[in-house]
Amino acid sequence: MQTSLTPGHAPLAPSALAGRTALVTGAASGIGLACAEALAAAGAHVHVVDKTGDAAKSLAERIGGTAWVADLSVAEAVDSLPADADIVVNNAGLQHVAPVHEFPPDRFQLIHRVMVEAPFRILRRTLPGMYERGWGRVVNISSVHGLRASPYKSAYVSAKHALEGLSKVVALEAAPHGVTSNCVSPGYVRTPLVEDQIADQARSHGISEQEVVGRVLLERSALKSLIEPGDVAGAVLWLCGPGTAHITGSSLTMDGGWTAN
């Protein structure tokens, strides 16, 4: 199911998630950082998971969370993460751009290990506790590329499509236990990953970064501006708050009208 419901912009009350524990991957920057801050502000204790140790530790200290330095491409590192989360935000990701016939197989495998296998391993360990407690929220940070394709992004697009499928399977299995599973699927968000792409595109096309945003990245979007990480975090927080217990198996699109075409 794909929905275009719009989450409220007001943050949850500071105690709305008191007593809950959240685990956020790729939490040291971009969307993950915004999600970690929003969940902590709503009262959750946040496990800050990132491979960048100093940034993860600094954020965890600032929001009163716990830092976990882990390379999500390594199965043993993923399996060492805590299993006590009531809320899981699978956010970590990476990108590589190349045509299929030139795409490095090891890079393809790496992207799928981080963006598909790691979420599976995390949920495999955290869902039993959610089932036992009778409450849980799984929010997978997908992408418009989990719903549509673009050339030269075979690994990223296929990984996001797989994440959407995993999210739906979890929604069906977890429904009897009070656990929901949804995707948030944004278009281009102002993150370090996207800003690097903008710089690369500007060099390769010989145009300004502003032209890259308007003419390349947002060509198919009705709204010609990048999404801010805080807006994505607002959607995540909304899915974890009151009044959303019957929203599961959905993909909440935040694509500026891209998929309306």
Coordinates of N, CA and C in Angstrom, one line a residue, residues 20 86 126-137 169-181 245 248:
R20 N 10.4 4.2 26.3 CA 10.7 3.5 25.1 C 12.2 3.5 24.7
D86 N 12.3 -0.9 21.2 CA 10.9 -0.8 20.9 C 10.6 -0.2 19.6
T126 N 15.3 -7.9 17.2 CA 14.6 -7.0 18.0 C 13.1 -7.3 18.1
L127 N 12.5 -8.0 17.0 CA 11.1 -8.2 17.0 C 10.6 -9.1 18.1
P128 N 11.4 -10.2 18.5 CA 10.8 -11.0 19.7 C 10.6 -10.2 20.9
G129 N 11.4 -9.2 21.2 CA 11.2 -8.4 22.4 C 9.9 -7.5 22.2
M130 N 9.8 -6.9 21.0 CA 8.6 -6.1 20.8 C 7.3 -7.0 20.9
Y131 N 7.4 -8.2 20.4 CA 6.2 -9.1 20.5 C 5.9 -9.4 21.9
E132 N 6.9 -9.6 22.7 CA 6.7 -9.9 24.1 C 6.1 -8.8 24.9
R133 N 6.5 -7.6 24.5 CA 6.0 -6.4 25.2 C 4.7 -5.9 24.6
G134 N 4.3 -6.4 23.4 CA 3.0 -6.1 22.8 C 3.0 -4.7 22.2
W135 N 4.1 -4.2 21.8 CA 4.2 -2.8 21.2 C 5.5 -2.7 20.5
G136 N 5.5 -2.1 19.3 CA 6.8 -1.8 18.6 C 6.5 -1.0 17.3
R137 N 7.5 -0.3 16.9 CA 7.4 0.5 15.7 C 8.7 0.3 14.9
V169 N 6.5 -7.5 4.7 CA 6.5 -8.9 5.3 C 6.4 -8.7 6.8
V170 N 7.3 -7.9 7.4 CA 7.2 -7.6 8.8 C 5.9 -7.1 9.3
A171 N 5.3 -6.2 8.5 CA 3.9 -5.7 8.8 C 2.9 -6.8 9.0
L172 N 3.0 -7.8 8.1 CA 2.0 -8.9 8.1 C 2.3 -9.8 9.3
E173 N 3.5 -10.1 9.5 CA 3.9 -11.0 10.6 C 3.7 -10.4 12.0
A174 N 3.9 -9.1 12.1 CA 4.0 -8.4 13.4 C 2.6 -7.9 13.8
A175 N 1.6 -7.9 12.9 CA 0.3 -7.3 13.2 C -0.3 -7.8 14.4
P176 N -0.3 -9.2 14.7 CA -1.0 -9.7 15.8 C -0.3 -9.3 17.2
H177 N 0.9 -8.7 17.1 CA 1.6 -8.5 18.3 C 1.7 -7.0 18.7
G178 N 0.9 -6.1 18.0 CA 0.9 -4.7 18.3 C 2.1 -4.0 17.7
V179 N 2.7 -4.5 16.7 CA 3.9 -4.0 16.1 C 3.6 -3.5 14.7
T180 N 3.9 -2.3 14.3 CA 3.7 -1.8 13.0 C 5.0 -1.7 12.2
S181 N 5.0 -1.8 10.9 CA 6.2 -1.7 10.1 C 5.8 -0.9 8.9
A245 N -1.7 3.4 15.0 CA -1.6 2.0 15.3 C -2.1 1.1 14.1
T248 N 0.2 0.3 8.8 CA 1.2 -0.6 8.8 C 1.3 -1.2 7.3

